[in-house]
Short mmCIF file of C-alpha atoms in Angstrom, two decimals:
data_model
loop_
_atom_site.label_atom_id
_atom_site.label_comp_id
_atom_site.label_asym_id
_atom_site.label_seq_id
_atom_site.Cartn_x
_atom_site.Cartn_y
_atom_site.Cartn_z
CA MET A 1 114.80 110.46 95.38
CA SER A 2 118.51 109.70 95.07
CA ALA A 3 120.89 110.79 97.82
CA VAL A 4 122.91 112.60 95.18
CA LEU A 5 119.93 114.72 94.10
CA LEU A 6 119.06 115.56 97.71
CA ARG A 7 122.65 116.59 98.39
CA ARG A 8 122.59 118.75 95.27
CA ALA A 9 119.34 120.39 96.38
CA VAL A 10 120.70 121.54 99.72
CA SER A 11 124.39 122.07 98.97
CA SER A 12 126.22 125.21 97.97
CA THR A 13 129.81 126.37 97.88
CA ARG A 14 129.33 128.01 101.28
CA GLY A 15 126.81 127.47 104.04
CA ALA A 16 125.53 124.07 102.89
CA THR A 17 124.41 123.01 106.38
CA ARG A 18 122.49 126.23 106.98
CA GLY A 19 120.90 125.93 103.51
CA CYS A 20 119.71 122.44 104.37
CA GLU A 21 118.12 123.70 107.59
CA ILE A 22 116.28 126.46 105.72
CA VAL A 23 114.93 124.10 103.06
CA LEU A 24 113.75 121.51 105.56
CA ARG A 25 112.24 124.12 107.87
CA ASN A 26 110.23 125.54 104.98
CA VAL A 27 108.98 122.11 103.94
CA ARG A 28 107.72 121.38 107.45
CA THR A 29 106.18 124.73 108.39
CA LEU A 30 105.50 126.46 105.06
CA ASN A 31 106.93 129.65 106.54
CA VAL A 32 108.97 132.24 104.68
CA ASP A 33 112.58 132.69 105.72
CA HIS A 34 111.93 135.38 108.32
CA GLY A 35 109.43 133.17 110.13
CA ALA A 36 106.20 135.04 109.37
CA PRO A 37 103.20 132.82 108.48
CA VAL A 38 102.43 132.51 104.79
CA GLN A 39 99.50 134.79 103.95
CA GLY A 40 99.31 134.95 100.17
CA ILE A 41 96.97 137.55 98.65
CA PRO A 42 93.21 137.66 98.08
CA PRO A 43 92.28 136.38 94.60
CA PRO A 44 92.80 139.57 92.53
CA LEU A 45 90.21 138.68 89.87
CA GLN A 46 87.46 137.66 92.27
CA GLY A 47 84.20 139.11 90.93
CA ILE A 48 85.42 139.12 87.31
CA LYS A 49 83.32 136.94 84.98
CA ILE A 50 84.89 135.39 81.87
CA LEU A 51 82.98 133.87 78.97
CA ASP A 52 85.34 131.23 77.58
CA LEU A 53 84.66 130.19 73.97
CA THR A 54 88.05 128.53 73.50
CA ARG A 55 89.18 124.96 73.09
CA VAL A 56 92.33 122.82 72.83
CA LEU A 57 95.39 124.58 74.38
CA ALA A 58 96.28 128.25 73.73
CA GLY A 59 92.90 129.68 74.72
CA PRO A 60 92.24 127.28 77.63
CA THR A 61 95.73 128.03 78.99
CA SER A 62 94.98 131.76 79.11
CA THR A 63 91.56 131.32 80.74
CA MET A 64 92.93 128.80 83.25
CA LEU A 65 95.54 131.31 84.39
CA LEU A 66 92.79 133.90 84.84
CA ALA A 67 90.64 131.36 86.70
CA ASP A 68 93.59 130.66 89.00
CA LEU A 69 93.51 134.35 89.96
CA GLY A 70 89.90 134.05 91.08
CA ALA A 71 87.90 134.85 87.93
CA ASP A 72 84.62 132.99 87.36
CA VAL A 73 85.39 131.29 84.04
CA ILE A 74 82.38 129.81 82.24
CA LYS A 75 83.62 127.44 79.56
CA VAL A 76 81.09 127.11 76.72
CA GLU A 77 81.38 123.77 74.91
CA GLU A 78 79.75 122.00 71.98
CA VAL A 79 76.71 120.07 73.21
CA SER A 80 77.59 116.46 72.39
CA ARG A 81 81.41 116.31 72.35
CA GLY A 82 82.70 119.40 74.10
CA ASP A 83 86.28 120.59 73.82
CA ASP A 84 88.24 118.59 71.23
CA THR A 85 90.74 117.50 73.87
CA ARG A 86 88.07 115.62 75.84
CA SER A 87 88.42 112.84 73.25
CA TRP A 88 92.22 112.92 73.15
CA ASN A 89 92.81 109.74 75.10
CA PRO A 90 94.44 107.56 76.23
CA PRO A 91 95.65 108.41 78.74
CA SER A 92 92.64 109.31 80.83
CA ALA A 93 91.68 109.28 84.50
CA PRO A 94 89.92 106.15 85.82
CA LEU A 95 86.17 106.47 86.41
CA LEU A 96 84.60 106.11 89.84
CA ALA A 97 81.96 103.42 90.27
CA ASP A 98 79.64 106.04 91.81
CA ALA A 99 80.32 108.81 89.26
CA PRO A 100 77.37 111.18 88.60
CA GLU A 101 74.60 109.42 86.67
CA GLN A 102 74.03 112.41 84.37
CA ALA A 103 77.57 112.01 83.05
CA SER A 104 77.50 108.23 82.61
CA HIS A 105 77.34 108.54 78.81
CA LEU A 106 80.60 110.48 78.67
CA PRO A 107 84.03 108.97 77.99
CA PRO A 108 86.66 109.03 80.75
CA GLU A 109 88.24 112.41 81.51
CA SER A 110 91.29 112.78 79.25
CA ALA A 111 94.61 113.75 80.81
CA TYR A 112 95.06 116.44 78.14
CA PHE A 113 91.78 118.19 79.02
CA LEU A 114 92.49 117.93 82.75
CA ALA A 115 95.84 119.71 82.27
CA VAL A 116 94.44 123.14 81.28
CA ASN A 117 90.88 123.43 82.60
CA ARG A 118 91.06 123.64 86.38
CA ASN A 119 89.03 126.26 88.27
CA LYS A 120 86.41 126.56 85.47
CA ARG A 121 82.71 125.82 85.07
CA SER A 122 81.45 123.96 81.98
CA ILE A 123 78.22 124.60 80.11
CA THR A 124 77.11 123.24 76.73
CA VAL A 125 75.24 125.52 74.32
CA ASN A 126 74.42 125.22 70.63
CA PHE A 127 74.66 128.92 69.77
CA LYS A 128 74.05 128.26 66.08
CA GLN A 129 70.39 128.11 67.10
CA PRO A 130 68.57 131.33 68.08
CA GLU A 131 67.73 130.13 71.58
CA GLY A 132 71.34 129.14 72.17
CA LEU A 133 72.58 132.46 70.83
CA ALA A 134 70.24 134.22 73.23
CA ILE A 135 71.92 132.39 76.13
CA ILE A 136 75.36 133.53 74.99
CA HIS A 137 74.14 137.11 74.52
CA LYS A 138 72.87 137.10 78.11
CA LEU A 139 76.28 135.89 79.26
CA VAL A 140 78.00 138.58 77.15
CA LYS A 141 75.92 141.22 78.91
CA GLU A 142 77.02 139.96 82.34
CA SER A 143 80.66 139.20 81.52
CA ASP A 144 83.78 141.31 81.91
CA ILE A 145 85.84 139.31 79.41
CA LEU A 146 85.13 137.10 76.41
CA VAL A 147 87.93 134.89 75.09
CA GLU A 148 87.54 133.05 71.77
CA ASN A 149 89.77 131.15 69.37
CA PHE A 150 87.64 130.76 66.27
CA ILE A 151 88.97 131.53 62.78
CA SER A 152 88.91 135.28 62.17
CA GLY A 153 85.38 136.44 61.29
CA LYS A 154 83.67 133.13 62.15
CA LEU A 155 81.92 134.34 65.30
CA ALA A 156 80.76 137.51 63.55
CA GLU A 157 78.79 135.25 61.18
CA SER A 158 76.93 133.93 64.24
CA GLY A 159 76.24 137.32 65.79
CA LEU A 160 79.06 137.04 68.32
CA GLY A 161 81.80 139.17 66.75
CA TRP A 162 83.47 142.10 68.49
CA GLU A 163 81.06 144.67 67.06
CA ASP A 164 78.04 142.55 68.03
CA CYS A 165 79.23 142.02 71.58
CA ARG A 166 80.35 145.59 72.27
CA LYS A 167 76.81 146.77 71.44
CA ILE A 168 75.51 144.45 74.14
CA ASN A 169 78.27 145.34 76.63
CA PRO A 170 80.48 148.39 75.88
CA ARG A 171 82.78 147.49 78.80
CA LEU A 172 83.50 144.00 77.47
CA ILE A 173 87.12 142.95 76.94
CA TYR A 174 87.04 140.73 73.85
CA ALA A 175 90.15 138.61 73.32
CA SER A 176 90.57 136.85 69.98
CA ILE A 177 93.22 134.12 69.73
CA THR A 178 93.85 133.00 66.14
CA GLY A 179 96.56 131.45 64.02
CA TYR A 180 97.71 134.56 62.18
CA GLY A 181 95.75 137.59 63.42
CA GLN A 182 92.69 139.51 62.26
CA THR A 183 94.29 141.06 59.17
CA GLY A 184 96.75 140.09 56.44
CA PRO A 185 96.73 137.40 53.75
CA PHE A 186 96.68 134.51 56.26
CA SER A 187 93.98 135.93 58.54
CA LYS A 188 91.44 133.25 57.52
CA ALA A 189 93.87 130.34 57.99
CA ALA A 190 93.40 128.00 60.93
CA GLY A 191 96.17 127.99 63.52
CA TYR A 192 97.96 124.82 64.64
CA ASP A 193 100.93 124.83 66.95
CA VAL A 194 103.07 122.47 64.89
CA ILE A 195 102.33 124.32 61.63
CA VAL A 196 103.27 127.68 63.13
CA GLU A 197 106.40 126.12 64.68
CA ALA A 198 107.38 125.25 61.11
CA GLU A 199 106.26 128.47 59.46
CA ALA A 200 107.60 130.92 62.05
CA GLY A 201 111.15 129.60 62.30
CA LEU A 202 111.13 127.51 65.49
CA MET A 203 111.33 124.13 63.80
CA HIS A 204 114.19 125.31 61.56
CA ILE A 205 116.38 125.95 64.62
CA THR A 206 115.34 122.82 66.53
CA GLY A 207 117.16 119.50 66.08
CA GLU A 208 120.64 118.15 65.49
CA PRO A 209 122.91 119.96 62.98
CA ASP A 210 123.00 117.02 60.58
CA GLY A 211 119.38 115.98 61.13
CA PRO A 212 115.98 117.15 59.88
CA PRO A 213 114.01 119.97 61.55
CA CYS A 214 112.21 118.84 64.72
CA LYS A 215 109.16 120.01 66.59
CA VAL A 216 109.50 120.93 70.25
CA GLY A 217 108.37 118.14 72.60
CA VAL A 218 105.41 120.13 73.94
CA ALA A 219 103.14 122.64 72.15
CA ALA A 220 105.33 125.58 73.16
CA THR A 221 103.82 128.03 70.64
CA ASP A 222 100.30 127.39 71.94
CA ILE A 223 101.45 127.82 75.53
CA ALA A 224 103.37 131.02 74.76
CA THR A 225 100.31 132.43 72.98
CA GLY A 226 98.15 131.61 76.01
CA LEU A 227 100.62 133.46 78.22
CA TYR A 228 100.63 136.48 75.90
CA ALA A 229 96.81 136.49 75.88
CA HIS A 230 96.68 136.26 79.67
CA GLY A 231 99.01 139.25 80.01
CA ALA A 232 97.09 141.24 77.40
CA ILE A 233 93.79 140.62 79.18
CA MET A 234 95.26 141.80 82.48
CA ALA A 235 96.50 144.97 80.72
CA ALA A 236 93.04 145.48 79.17
CA LEU A 237 91.44 145.26 82.61
CA LEU A 238 93.72 148.07 83.78
CA SER A 239 92.88 150.08 80.64
CA ARG A 240 89.14 149.64 81.26
CA GLN A 241 89.59 150.79 84.84
CA ARG A 242 90.96 154.08 83.46
CA THR A 243 88.73 154.58 80.41
CA GLY A 244 85.55 152.68 81.23
CA GLN A 245 85.68 151.15 77.75
CA GLY A 246 86.19 147.63 76.51
CA VAL A 247 89.12 146.48 74.37
CA TRP A 248 89.47 144.12 71.40
CA ILE A 249 92.64 142.05 71.85
CA ASP A 250 94.17 140.46 68.73
CA CYS A 251 96.55 137.68 69.85
CA ASN A 252 97.84 134.95 67.56
CA LEU A 253 100.21 132.02 67.31
CA PHE A 254 102.30 133.39 64.45
CA GLU A 255 103.24 136.68 66.10
CA SER A 256 103.73 135.03 69.49
CA GLN A 257 106.19 132.59 67.93
CA LEU A 258 107.94 135.34 65.98
CA ALA A 259 108.42 137.29 69.22
CA GLY A 260 109.62 134.07 70.87
CA LEU A 261 112.55 133.77 68.46
CA ALA A 262 114.25 136.34 70.73
CA ASN A 263 117.99 136.60 70.02
CA ILE A 264 117.73 134.40 66.92
CA ALA A 265 115.37 136.96 65.36
CA SER A 266 117.64 139.79 66.48
CA ASN A 267 120.70 138.09 64.95
CA TYR A 268 118.93 138.10 61.60
CA LEU A 269 117.42 141.61 61.82
CA ILE A 270 120.61 143.26 63.07
CA ALA A 271 123.32 141.28 61.29
CA GLY A 272 121.57 139.25 58.60
CA GLN A 273 122.71 136.07 60.35
CA GLU A 274 120.61 133.02 59.49
CA GLY A 275 119.66 130.66 62.32
CA GLY A 276 120.56 126.99 62.31
CA ARG A 277 120.16 123.76 64.25
CA HIS A 278 122.66 123.06 67.01
CA GLY A 279 121.03 120.21 68.93
CA THR A 280 121.51 120.96 72.62
CA ALA A 281 124.63 123.02 71.93
CA HIS A 282 124.93 126.82 71.94
CA PRO A 283 126.25 128.48 68.78
CA SER A 284 128.31 131.01 70.74
CA ILE A 285 129.39 129.20 73.94
CA VAL A 286 131.49 126.04 74.45
CA PRO A 287 131.08 123.81 76.42
CA TYR A 288 127.32 124.39 76.64
CA GLN A 289 125.41 121.23 75.73
CA VAL A 290 124.26 117.78 76.75
CA PHE A 291 126.97 115.15 77.22
CA PRO A 292 126.54 111.37 77.53
CA CYS A 293 127.59 109.65 80.73
CA LYS A 294 128.01 105.93 81.33
CA ASP A 295 124.31 105.51 82.14
CA GLY A 296 122.52 108.68 81.06
CA PHE A 297 122.98 112.30 80.04
CA ILE A 298 123.91 115.55 81.75
CA MET A 299 123.68 119.18 80.64
CA ILE A 300 126.77 121.29 81.29
CA GLY A 301 127.06 125.02 80.67
CA ALA A 302 130.48 126.49 81.40
CA GLY A 303 129.57 129.96 80.17
CA ASN A 304 132.73 131.88 81.06
CA ASP A 305 136.46 131.35 81.52
CA LYS A 306 136.24 131.01 85.30
CA GLN A 307 133.65 128.26 85.03
CA PHE A 308 135.64 126.48 82.33
CA LYS A 309 138.77 126.59 84.51
CA LEU A 310 136.87 124.96 87.39
CA PHE A 311 135.39 122.37 85.07
CA ALA A 312 138.73 121.52 83.48
CA GLU A 313 140.57 121.26 86.80
CA LYS A 314 137.97 119.55 89.01
CA ILE A 315 135.94 117.44 86.58
CA LEU A 316 138.18 116.70 83.61
CA GLU A 317 141.30 116.71 85.82
CA ARG A 318 143.08 118.58 83.05
CA PRO A 319 144.54 121.75 84.63
CA ASP A 320 146.51 122.35 81.42
CA LEU A 321 143.43 123.08 79.29
CA PRO A 322 142.68 126.66 80.48
CA SER A 323 146.15 127.75 79.39
CA ASP A 324 146.07 125.89 76.09
CA PRO A 325 145.64 128.52 73.30
CA LYS A 326 142.96 126.32 71.72
CA PHE A 327 140.78 126.54 74.85
CA SER A 328 142.01 129.56 76.82
CA ASN A 329 138.97 131.74 76.08
CA ASN A 330 135.47 131.22 74.75
CA LYS A 331 136.27 132.40 71.23
CA ALA A 332 139.04 129.81 71.01
CA ARG A 333 136.78 127.10 72.46
CA VAL A 334 134.09 127.86 69.88
CA ALA A 335 136.69 127.64 67.09
CA ASN A 336 137.89 124.29 68.46
CA ARG A 337 134.46 123.02 69.50
CA GLN A 338 134.77 119.47 68.15
CA ALA A 339 138.11 118.74 69.79
CA LEU A 340 136.90 119.95 73.20
CA VAL A 341 133.52 118.21 72.98
CA SER A 342 135.26 114.92 72.10
CA LEU A 343 137.61 115.29 75.06
CA ILE A 344 134.76 116.03 77.50
CA THR A 345 132.64 113.19 76.13
CA GLU A 346 135.46 110.68 76.54
CA THR A 347 135.93 111.66 80.17
CA LEU A 348 132.24 111.75 81.18
CA GLN A 349 131.47 108.37 79.63
CA LYS A 350 133.82 106.71 82.10
CA GLU A 351 131.39 107.19 85.03
CA GLY A 352 127.65 107.21 85.69
CA ARG A 353 125.41 110.25 85.88
CA ASP A 354 125.17 110.37 89.69
CA HIS A 355 128.97 110.33 89.98
CA TRP A 356 129.24 113.52 87.93
CA ILE A 357 126.28 115.16 89.67
CA GLU A 358 128.03 114.62 93.00
CA LYS A 359 131.31 116.04 91.73
CA LEU A 360 129.65 119.07 90.10
CA THR A 361 127.42 119.92 93.06
CA GLY A 362 128.61 123.11 94.71
CA LEU A 363 131.46 123.58 92.23
CA GLY A 364 130.04 126.70 90.59
CA VAL A 365 129.66 125.23 87.11
CA PRO A 366 126.04 125.20 85.82
CA PHE A 367 124.77 121.67 85.21
CA GLY A 368 121.67 119.54 85.35
CA PRO A 369 120.78 115.91 84.73
CA ILE A 370 118.52 115.06 81.80
CA ASN A 371 115.49 113.78 83.69
CA ASN A 372 112.61 111.84 82.23
CA ILE A 373 109.12 112.83 83.41
CA ARG A 374 109.12 110.38 86.34
CA GLN A 375 112.49 111.71 87.50
CA THR A 376 111.26 115.28 87.05
CA PHE A 377 108.34 114.76 89.42
CA ALA A 378 110.64 112.94 91.86
CA HIS A 379 112.92 116.01 91.97
CA PRO A 380 113.31 117.28 95.55
CA GLN A 381 112.30 120.79 94.49
CA VAL A 382 108.89 119.51 93.34
CA ALA A 383 108.10 118.22 96.83
CA ALA A 384 109.68 121.17 98.65
CA ARG A 385 107.67 123.70 96.63
CA GLU A 386 104.45 121.62 96.57
CA MET A 387 104.34 121.75 92.78
CA VAL A 388 101.76 118.96 92.52
CA THR A 389 98.24 119.40 93.91
CA GLU A 390 95.76 116.59 94.50
CA VAL A 391 92.10 117.46 93.95
CA GLU A 392 88.82 115.54 94.15
CA HIS A 393 87.09 115.10 90.78
CA PRO A 394 83.42 114.05 90.75
CA ARG A 395 83.95 111.40 88.03
CA ALA A 396 87.57 110.40 88.58
CA GLY A 397 88.13 110.71 92.32
CA LYS A 398 91.51 111.97 93.47
CA ILE A 399 93.61 113.29 90.59
CA LYS A 400 96.97 115.02 90.57
CA LEU A 401 97.52 118.32 88.75
CA VAL A 402 100.54 120.56 88.30
CA SER A 403 100.11 123.44 90.74
CA PRO A 404 99.87 127.07 89.55
CA ALA A 405 103.44 128.18 88.82
CA VAL A 406 103.53 131.43 90.83
CA THR A 407 103.39 132.19 94.55
CA TYR A 408 102.29 135.48 96.12
CA ASN A 409 103.83 136.29 99.51
CA GLY A 410 104.86 132.65 99.66
CA LYS A 411 101.47 131.10 98.82
CA ARG A 412 99.94 129.79 95.60
CA MET A 413 96.46 130.57 94.40
CA PRO A 414 94.23 127.60 95.31
CA ILE A 415 92.74 125.08 92.94
CA SER A 416 89.19 125.63 94.13
CA LYS A 417 87.48 123.62 91.38
CA PRO A 418 88.67 120.48 89.58
CA PRO A 419 88.47 120.51 85.78
CA PRO A 420 84.73 120.13 85.02
CA TYR A 421 83.10 117.23 83.29
CA LEU A 422 81.13 118.15 80.16
CA SER A 423 78.07 120.32 80.91
CA GLN A 424 78.58 119.94 84.66
CA HIS A 425 77.39 123.48 85.39
CA THR A 426 74.84 124.12 82.63
CA THR A 427 71.79 124.04 84.92
CA GLU A 428 73.60 126.10 87.56
CA VAL A 429 74.65 128.85 85.13
CA LEU A 430 71.29 129.04 83.35
CA THR A 431 69.54 129.29 86.70
CA GLU A 432 71.81 132.24 87.54
CA LEU A 433 70.73 133.81 84.23
CA GLY A 434 67.08 133.56 85.28
CA TYR A 435 65.94 130.46 83.37
CA SER A 436 63.30 128.34 85.10
CA GLU A 437 63.50 124.56 85.54
CA SER A 438 60.90 124.03 82.82
CA GLU A 439 62.74 126.34 80.41
CA ILE A 440 66.01 124.51 81.04
CA ALA A 441 64.28 121.15 80.50
CA GLY A 442 62.82 122.43 77.22
CA LEU A 443 66.21 123.65 76.01
CA ARG A 444 67.74 120.31 76.89
CA GLU A 445 65.02 118.41 75.05
CA LYS A 446 65.67 120.48 71.90
CA LYS A 447 69.42 119.88 72.30
CA ILE A 448 70.10 123.61 72.61
CA ILE A 449 72.02 122.77 75.81
#
């Protein structure tokens, strides 16, 4: 960690020394500011059982968030390969020499799969066969929630649609995650993050003004859909508590991305204003973009006249700029964007990134360095907030995972189970369902499980 970053983390315009003491005290003792021990809350979904028929990212994200809250998530996977992302490597975690013998035929655990499957149990079932379908029906009967991300209508062909499952369990919350929803002309189309990014406007507004459309660097539409599904399932649990009835949730990538257009969508609906690509810049605020330094990049967002005045005087050393009619208010700065951006760029390229971080720290002008992933995880806030958790995996040994993103009364929900290896819990779950050892062996021999 650079000294500059540490100074930035604990500095402010007033009370920097006291701020440093608070940060360091919290790192050492994990106490909240008033000194009371961190208690957290009991897992709010403890006792809730979730049948997880999802794979890849959107669905597994939603079920992982529910598992973090204490739900028993049983992930049902294809018998021989499992979740598609199990084969998305490299990179993957190294295998232990003494890894479980029953999993010796499996490939290494892919980093992608490990990212979104903590706190779950894995079983493998071929539910295209009657005996496999019977297993899933038993799980439906015992579950509170079923989450699936098959193409609309596909599970109904196998006897696992909403109408089929509600007959087995009228209290079941059935969450369908698709590309385009259960109705409409695209309802039977498969959903892929990058395709929906293109089709629902996100890619059109991402990239440099004079460059081609770009995809976002992570599958943001999938992740947003997983978050929407997670929230909808929590709402459905509250609804069931009042009505005693299950709910069919229709959540999809296309509508999630449309909702995620936020002010860009509103600009079009209210004023007919088409969106465009602005790189890292803001169409309505200047300066508000990434600027190159001598040895890297820095994001600066002087969003009002007061911040611009500070920036001009203390960083650019140009006290004349705030009174210049071309830059005296935001409207003028937007109109003269290129001239101001060129001036700022010329100044910032004279020194390295850490020089400008030090000068900007505590000034009151929003800024942030452009960190690569290594620098991101070296950020002092990551360590102070314990945003990385190390867990013991039965095949890979100690692995590091990003911690759950929310704390409750100062404490995160625990990662009680590492991401499972394929079929790790099949015998355990079937035993809970009442299957005998000989029945389980027979199912395994017939490749039902």
